[in-house]
Coordinates of C-alpha atoms and ligand atoms in Angstrom, one line a residue:
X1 CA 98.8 137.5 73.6
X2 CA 99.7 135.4 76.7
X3 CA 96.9 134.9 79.5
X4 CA 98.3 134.8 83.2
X5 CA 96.3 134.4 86.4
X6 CA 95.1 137.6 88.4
X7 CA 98.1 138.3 89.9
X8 CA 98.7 138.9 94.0
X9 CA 101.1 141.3 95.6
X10 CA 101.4 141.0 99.2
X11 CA 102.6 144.0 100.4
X12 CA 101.7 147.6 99.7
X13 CA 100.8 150.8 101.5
X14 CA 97.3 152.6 100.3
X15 CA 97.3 155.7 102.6
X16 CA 93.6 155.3 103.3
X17 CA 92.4 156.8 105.6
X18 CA 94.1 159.5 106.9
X19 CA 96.7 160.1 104.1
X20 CA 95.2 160.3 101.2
X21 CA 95.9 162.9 99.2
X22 CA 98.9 160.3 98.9
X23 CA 97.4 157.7 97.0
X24 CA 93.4 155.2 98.4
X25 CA 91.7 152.8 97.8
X26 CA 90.5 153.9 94.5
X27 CA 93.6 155.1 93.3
X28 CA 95.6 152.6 94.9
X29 CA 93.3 149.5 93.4
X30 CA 93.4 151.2 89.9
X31 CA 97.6 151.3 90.1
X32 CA 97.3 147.7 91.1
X33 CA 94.8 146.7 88.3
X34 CA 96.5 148.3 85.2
X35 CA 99.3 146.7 86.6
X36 CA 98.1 143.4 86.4
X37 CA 97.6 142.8 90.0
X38 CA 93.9 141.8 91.1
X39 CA 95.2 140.5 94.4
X40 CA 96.6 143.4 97.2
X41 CA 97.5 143.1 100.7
X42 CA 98.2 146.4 102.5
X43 CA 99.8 146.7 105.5
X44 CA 99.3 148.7 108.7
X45 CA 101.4 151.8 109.2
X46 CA 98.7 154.4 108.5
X47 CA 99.2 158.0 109.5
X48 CA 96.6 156.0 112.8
X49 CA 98.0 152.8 112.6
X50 CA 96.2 149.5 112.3
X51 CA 96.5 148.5 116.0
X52 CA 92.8 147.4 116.8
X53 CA 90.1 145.8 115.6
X54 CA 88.3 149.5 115.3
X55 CA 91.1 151.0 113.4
X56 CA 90.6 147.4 110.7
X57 CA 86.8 148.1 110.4
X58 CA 87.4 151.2 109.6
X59 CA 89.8 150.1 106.5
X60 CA 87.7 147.5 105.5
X61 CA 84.7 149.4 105.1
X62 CA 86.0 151.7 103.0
X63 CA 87.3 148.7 101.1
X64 CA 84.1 148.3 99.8
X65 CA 83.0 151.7 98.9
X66 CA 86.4 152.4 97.0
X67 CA 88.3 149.2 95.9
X68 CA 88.3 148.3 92.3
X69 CA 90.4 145.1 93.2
X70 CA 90.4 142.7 96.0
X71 CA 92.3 143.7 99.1
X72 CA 93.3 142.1 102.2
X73 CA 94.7 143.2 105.1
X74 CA 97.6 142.5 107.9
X75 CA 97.1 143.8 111.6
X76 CA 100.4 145.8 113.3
X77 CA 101.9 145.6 116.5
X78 CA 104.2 147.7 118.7
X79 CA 103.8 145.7 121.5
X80 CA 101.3 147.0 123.6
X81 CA 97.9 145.4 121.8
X82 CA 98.3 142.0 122.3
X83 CA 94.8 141.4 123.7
X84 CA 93.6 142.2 120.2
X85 CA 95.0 139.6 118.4
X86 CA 92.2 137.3 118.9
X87 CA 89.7 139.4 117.7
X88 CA 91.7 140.4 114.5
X89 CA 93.0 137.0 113.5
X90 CA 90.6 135.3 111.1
X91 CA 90.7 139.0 109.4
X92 CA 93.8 139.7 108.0
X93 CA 96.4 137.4 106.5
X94 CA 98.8 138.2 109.4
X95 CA 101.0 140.6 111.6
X96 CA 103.4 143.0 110.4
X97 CA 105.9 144.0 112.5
X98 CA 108.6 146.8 112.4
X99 CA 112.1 146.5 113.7
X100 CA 113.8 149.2 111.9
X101 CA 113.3 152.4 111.2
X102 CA 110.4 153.6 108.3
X103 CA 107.8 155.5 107.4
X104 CA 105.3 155.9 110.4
X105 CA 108.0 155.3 113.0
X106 CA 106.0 152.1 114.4
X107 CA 109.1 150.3 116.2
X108 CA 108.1 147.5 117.6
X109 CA 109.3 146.9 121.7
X110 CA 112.0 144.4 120.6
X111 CA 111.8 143.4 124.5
X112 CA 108.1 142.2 123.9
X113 CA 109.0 140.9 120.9
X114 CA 109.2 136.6 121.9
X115 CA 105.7 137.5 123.7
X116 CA 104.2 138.9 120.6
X117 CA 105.0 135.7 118.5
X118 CA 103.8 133.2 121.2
X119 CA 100.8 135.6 121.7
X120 CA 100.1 135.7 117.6
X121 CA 100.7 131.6 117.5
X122 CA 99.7 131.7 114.1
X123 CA 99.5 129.6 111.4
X124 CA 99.2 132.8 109.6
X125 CA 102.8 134.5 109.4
X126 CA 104.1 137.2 111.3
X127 CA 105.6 139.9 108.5
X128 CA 108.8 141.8 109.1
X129 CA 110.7 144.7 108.4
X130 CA 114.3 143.6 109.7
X131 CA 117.3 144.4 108.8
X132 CA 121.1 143.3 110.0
X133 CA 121.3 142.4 113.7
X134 CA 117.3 142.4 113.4
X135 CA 117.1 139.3 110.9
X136 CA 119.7 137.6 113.6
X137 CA 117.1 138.2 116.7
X138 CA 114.1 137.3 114.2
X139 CA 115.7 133.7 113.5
X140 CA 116.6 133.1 117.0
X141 CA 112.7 133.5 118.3
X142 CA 111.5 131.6 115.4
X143 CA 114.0 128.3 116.4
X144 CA 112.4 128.8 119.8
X145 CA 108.8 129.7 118.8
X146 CA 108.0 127.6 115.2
X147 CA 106.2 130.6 114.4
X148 CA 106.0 130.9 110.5
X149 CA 107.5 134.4 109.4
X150 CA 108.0 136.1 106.1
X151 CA 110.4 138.6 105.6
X152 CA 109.5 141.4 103.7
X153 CA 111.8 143.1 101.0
X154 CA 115.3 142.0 101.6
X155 CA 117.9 143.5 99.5
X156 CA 121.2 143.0 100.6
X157 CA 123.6 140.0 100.6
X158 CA 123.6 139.5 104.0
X159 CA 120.3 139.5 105.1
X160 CA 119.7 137.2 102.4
X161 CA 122.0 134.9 103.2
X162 CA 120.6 134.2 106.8
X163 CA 117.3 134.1 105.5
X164 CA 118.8 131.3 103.3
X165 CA 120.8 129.0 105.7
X166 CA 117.7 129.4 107.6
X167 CA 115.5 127.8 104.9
X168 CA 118.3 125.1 104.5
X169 CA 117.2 124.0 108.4
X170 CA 113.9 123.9 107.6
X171 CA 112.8 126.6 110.1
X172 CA 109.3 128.4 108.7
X173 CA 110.5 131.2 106.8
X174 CA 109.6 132.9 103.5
X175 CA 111.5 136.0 102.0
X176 CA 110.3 138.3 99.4
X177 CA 112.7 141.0 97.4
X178 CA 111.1 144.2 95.7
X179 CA 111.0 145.1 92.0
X180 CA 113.3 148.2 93.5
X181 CA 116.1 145.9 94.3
X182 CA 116.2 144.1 90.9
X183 CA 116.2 146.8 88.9
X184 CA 118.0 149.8 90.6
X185 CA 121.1 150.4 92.7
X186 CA 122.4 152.6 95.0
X187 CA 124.3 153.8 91.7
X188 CA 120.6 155.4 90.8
X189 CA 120.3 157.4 93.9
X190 CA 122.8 159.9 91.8
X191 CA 120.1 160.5 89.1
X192 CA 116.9 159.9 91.2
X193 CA 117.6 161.6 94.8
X194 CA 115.5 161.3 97.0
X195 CA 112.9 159.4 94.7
X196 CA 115.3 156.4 95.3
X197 CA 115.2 156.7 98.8
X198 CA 112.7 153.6 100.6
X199 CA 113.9 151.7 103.4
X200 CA 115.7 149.4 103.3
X201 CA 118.2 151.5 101.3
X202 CA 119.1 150.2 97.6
X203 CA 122.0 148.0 97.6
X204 CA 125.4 148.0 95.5
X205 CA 125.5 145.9 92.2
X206 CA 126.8 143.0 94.0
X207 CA 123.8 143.0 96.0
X208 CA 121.6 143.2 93.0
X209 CA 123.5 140.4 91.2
X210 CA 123.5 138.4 94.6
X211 CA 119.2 138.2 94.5
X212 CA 119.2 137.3 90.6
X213 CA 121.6 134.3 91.4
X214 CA 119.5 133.2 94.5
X215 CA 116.3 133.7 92.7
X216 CA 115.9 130.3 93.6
X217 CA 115.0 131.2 97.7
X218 CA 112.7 133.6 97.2
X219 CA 109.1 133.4 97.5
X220 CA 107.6 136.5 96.0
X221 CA 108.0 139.6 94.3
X222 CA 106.7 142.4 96.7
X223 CA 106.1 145.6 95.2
X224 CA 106.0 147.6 98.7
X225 CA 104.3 150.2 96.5
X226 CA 104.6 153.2 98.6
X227 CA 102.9 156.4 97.2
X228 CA 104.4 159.8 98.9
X229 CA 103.4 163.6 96.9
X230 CA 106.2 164.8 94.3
X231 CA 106.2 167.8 97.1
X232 CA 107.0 165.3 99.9
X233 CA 110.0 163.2 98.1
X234 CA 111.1 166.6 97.1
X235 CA 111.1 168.4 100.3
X236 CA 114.2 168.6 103.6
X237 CA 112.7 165.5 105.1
X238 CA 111.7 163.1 101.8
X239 CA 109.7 159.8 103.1
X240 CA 110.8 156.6 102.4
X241 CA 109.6 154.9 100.0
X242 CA 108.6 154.3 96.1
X243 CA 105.5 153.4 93.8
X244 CA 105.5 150.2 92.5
X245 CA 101.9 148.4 91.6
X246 CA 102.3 149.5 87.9
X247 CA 105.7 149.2 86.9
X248 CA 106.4 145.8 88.7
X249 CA 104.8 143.2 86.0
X250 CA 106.2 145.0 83.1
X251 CA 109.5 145.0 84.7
X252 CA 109.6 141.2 85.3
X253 CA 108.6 140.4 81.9
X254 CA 111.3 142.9 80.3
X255 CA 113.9 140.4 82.4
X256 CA 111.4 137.4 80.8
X257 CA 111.9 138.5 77.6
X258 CA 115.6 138.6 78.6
X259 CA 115.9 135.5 79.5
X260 CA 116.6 136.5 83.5
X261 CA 113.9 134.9 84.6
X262 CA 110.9 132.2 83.4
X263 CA 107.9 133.1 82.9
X264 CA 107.3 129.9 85.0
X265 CA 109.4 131.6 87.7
X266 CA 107.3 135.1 87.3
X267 CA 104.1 133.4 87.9
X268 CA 105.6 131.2 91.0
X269 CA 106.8 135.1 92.5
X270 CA 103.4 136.6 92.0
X271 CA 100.8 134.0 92.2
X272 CA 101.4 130.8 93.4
X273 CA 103.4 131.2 96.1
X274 CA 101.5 134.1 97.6
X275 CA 98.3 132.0 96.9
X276 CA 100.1 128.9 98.8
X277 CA 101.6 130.5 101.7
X278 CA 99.0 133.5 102.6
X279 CA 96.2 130.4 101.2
X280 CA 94.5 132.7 99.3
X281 CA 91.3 132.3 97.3
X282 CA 91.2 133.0 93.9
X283 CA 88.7 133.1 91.0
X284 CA 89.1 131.0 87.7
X285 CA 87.8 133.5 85.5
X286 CA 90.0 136.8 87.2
X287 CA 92.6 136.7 85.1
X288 CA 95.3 139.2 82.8
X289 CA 96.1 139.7 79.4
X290 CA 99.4 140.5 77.9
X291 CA 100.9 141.5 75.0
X292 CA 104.7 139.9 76.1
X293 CA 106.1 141.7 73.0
X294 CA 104.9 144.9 73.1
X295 CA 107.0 147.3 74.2
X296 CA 106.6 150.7 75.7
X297 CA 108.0 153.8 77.8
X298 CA 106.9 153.9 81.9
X299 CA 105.6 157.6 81.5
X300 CA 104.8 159.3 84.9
X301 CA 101.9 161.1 83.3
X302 CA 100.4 158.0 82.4
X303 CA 99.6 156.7 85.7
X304 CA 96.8 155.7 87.8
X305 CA 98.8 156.1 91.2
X306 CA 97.3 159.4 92.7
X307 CA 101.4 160.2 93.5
X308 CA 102.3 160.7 90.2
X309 CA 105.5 159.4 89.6
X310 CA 107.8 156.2 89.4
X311 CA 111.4 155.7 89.9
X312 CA 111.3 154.1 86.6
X313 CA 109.7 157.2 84.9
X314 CA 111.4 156.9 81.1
X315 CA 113.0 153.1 81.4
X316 CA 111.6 151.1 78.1
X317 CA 109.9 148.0 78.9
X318 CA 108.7 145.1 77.5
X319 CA 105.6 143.5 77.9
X320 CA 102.2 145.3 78.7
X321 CA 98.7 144.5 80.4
X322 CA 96.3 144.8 77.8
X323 CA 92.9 143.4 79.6
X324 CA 92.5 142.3 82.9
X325 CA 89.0 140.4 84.0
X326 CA 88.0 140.2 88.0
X327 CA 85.6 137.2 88.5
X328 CA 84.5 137.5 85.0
X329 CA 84.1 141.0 84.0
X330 CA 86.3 143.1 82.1
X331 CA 87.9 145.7 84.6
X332 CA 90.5 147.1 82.2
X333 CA 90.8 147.2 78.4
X334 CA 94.2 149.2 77.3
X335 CA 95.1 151.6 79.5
X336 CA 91.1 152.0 80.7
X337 CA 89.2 151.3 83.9
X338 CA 85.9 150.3 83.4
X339 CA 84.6 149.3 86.7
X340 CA 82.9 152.1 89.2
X341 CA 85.0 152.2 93.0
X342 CA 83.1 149.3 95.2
X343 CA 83.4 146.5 92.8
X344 CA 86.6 145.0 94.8
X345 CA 86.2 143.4 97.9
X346 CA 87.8 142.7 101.0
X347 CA 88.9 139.5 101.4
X348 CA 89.8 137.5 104.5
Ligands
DOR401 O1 110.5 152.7 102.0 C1 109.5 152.3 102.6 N1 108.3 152.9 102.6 N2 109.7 151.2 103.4 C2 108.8 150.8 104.3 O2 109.0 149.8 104.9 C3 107.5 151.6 104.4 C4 107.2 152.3 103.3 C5 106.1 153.4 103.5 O3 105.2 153.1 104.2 O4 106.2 154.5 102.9
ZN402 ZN1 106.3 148.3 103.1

């Protein structure tokens, strides 16, 4: 049995409110708990998206009545709601912006988009969905701005390799990959349909092979866990998007145990960078057990996610969450919550 700190994922979608017979905050904060996770950060495309400070009460109140896990939040931008920024700002851990195409179709005004980061001015990152020519307009504003800026689950070679020179001159920029693009390939899209579809689009094997060699440059491991109905990824028009809160620990210590990647590495990905860079308070005594060699089959029925279903439904894994304690008390003992919806909080 191996005891690893409460871990943090900083980026998933929780549906709540509006959406959720998808997945909320109870649901959502189970997923991340059984998971391991005791640390979420959910971002701002709701069906009404997070664009004022009204729209952010609203969330974090029901935070509290519903969370079993501690959640934080990021504040979202097309362009038009600058003036809110101040009152936001010491409430969320930043601003997430979209430049391409995804669920909620929140594109950002690429035209506002150098007023935006000298309106944020953060020390607090701005959070980005960019991909190809986006990454490219992204790094431009940030050599003319300084504004620190994460960019969230990049999968393909060239992105990454921006992303990287970019590091190399010292500009502020972080860059997270998801468990998605480690794990599967546009290969998988075969089998799984449209439950491999999430934006960005899986990559080829060489992409996949590129982000385990350059492990190195990356900050986190995002699970952009992003619950749509069985119904919905099976219909004309599937969402984009995938579950991942549950599979994504047991995943990386499979590789572990394959000697892919250190368990000095894993806990870097899912803790202490995300504690460093988001500067994140944590508790001593909210922590995870593991059984690293216990091995066991990701079964769809077996989850707490209210969608139902993972892209890795059937893979065999090694390495399970037995017990996870928030601030002391035991909130999951194999494969059971035992903590009532409320005993999360929202954290700022
Ligand atoms: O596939 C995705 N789904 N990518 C995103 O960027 C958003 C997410 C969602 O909200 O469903
Ligand atoms: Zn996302």
């Amino acid at each position: 049995m191996i005891k690893l700190p409460g871990l943090i994922d900083i980026h998933v979608h929780l549906r709540d409110p509006e959406q959720t017979y998808k997945e909320d905050f109870f649901t959502g904060t189970s997923a991340a708990v059984s998971g391991g996770f005791a640390y979420i950060f959910d971002m701002p495309n709701n069906k009404k998206p997070i664009f004022t400070l009204k729209a952010l009460k609203e969330k974090i109140n029901l935070v509290k009545k519903k969370a079993v896990c501690d959640i934080g939040f990021y504040f979202g931008s097309i362009g038009d709601n600058l003036d809110e920024f101040k009152k936001v700002k010491n409430l969320v851990f930043g601003l997430k912006l979209y430049l391409d195409q995804t669920t909620g179709n929140f594109l950002v005004d690429k035209k506002k988009l150098k007023n935006i980061f000298q309106t944020w001015n953060d020390s607090k990152p701005i959070l980005l969905h960019a991909e190809g020519e986006s990454v490219n307009q992204v790094l431009k504003i940030v050599e003319e701005t300084g504004q620190r800026v994460h960019f969230c689950h990049v999968g393909l070679t060239d992105d990454l390799k921006k992303i990287i020179s970019a590091k190399k001159k010292q500009l502020p920029v972080t860059v997270g990959v998801t468990p998605h693009y480690l794990f599967l390939t546009k290969n998988d899209v075969k089998n799984l349909g449209s439950f491999g579809l999430m934006k960005p689009p899986l990559g080829t094997r060489k992409d996949q092979n590129y982000l385990w060699k350059n492990l190195k440059y990356i900050d986190f491991v995002e699970s952009d866990h992003a619950p749509h109905t069985i119904e919905e990824k099976k219909s004309a028009t599937p969402p984009f998007g995938v579950p991942g809160l549950e599979t994504t620990l047991s995943l990386l210590l499979t590789a572990v145990s394959e000697k892919k990647l250190t368990m000095k590495r894993l806990i870097e990905l899912c803790y202490e960078n995300p504690k460093k860079i988001f500067n994140i308070i944590t508790d001593k005594n909210t922590y995870v057990e593991i059984d690293e060699r216990e091995e066991y089959i990701i079964d769809n029925k077996k989850l707490f996610t209210k969608c139902g279903w993972s892209p890795f439904n059937g893979w065999k894994v090694k390495g399970r969450v037995k017990r996870v304690f928030i601030r002391g008390k035991k909130v999951y003992d194999n494969g059971r919550l035992l903590v009532k919806p409320g005993y999360g909080r929202f954290i700022s």
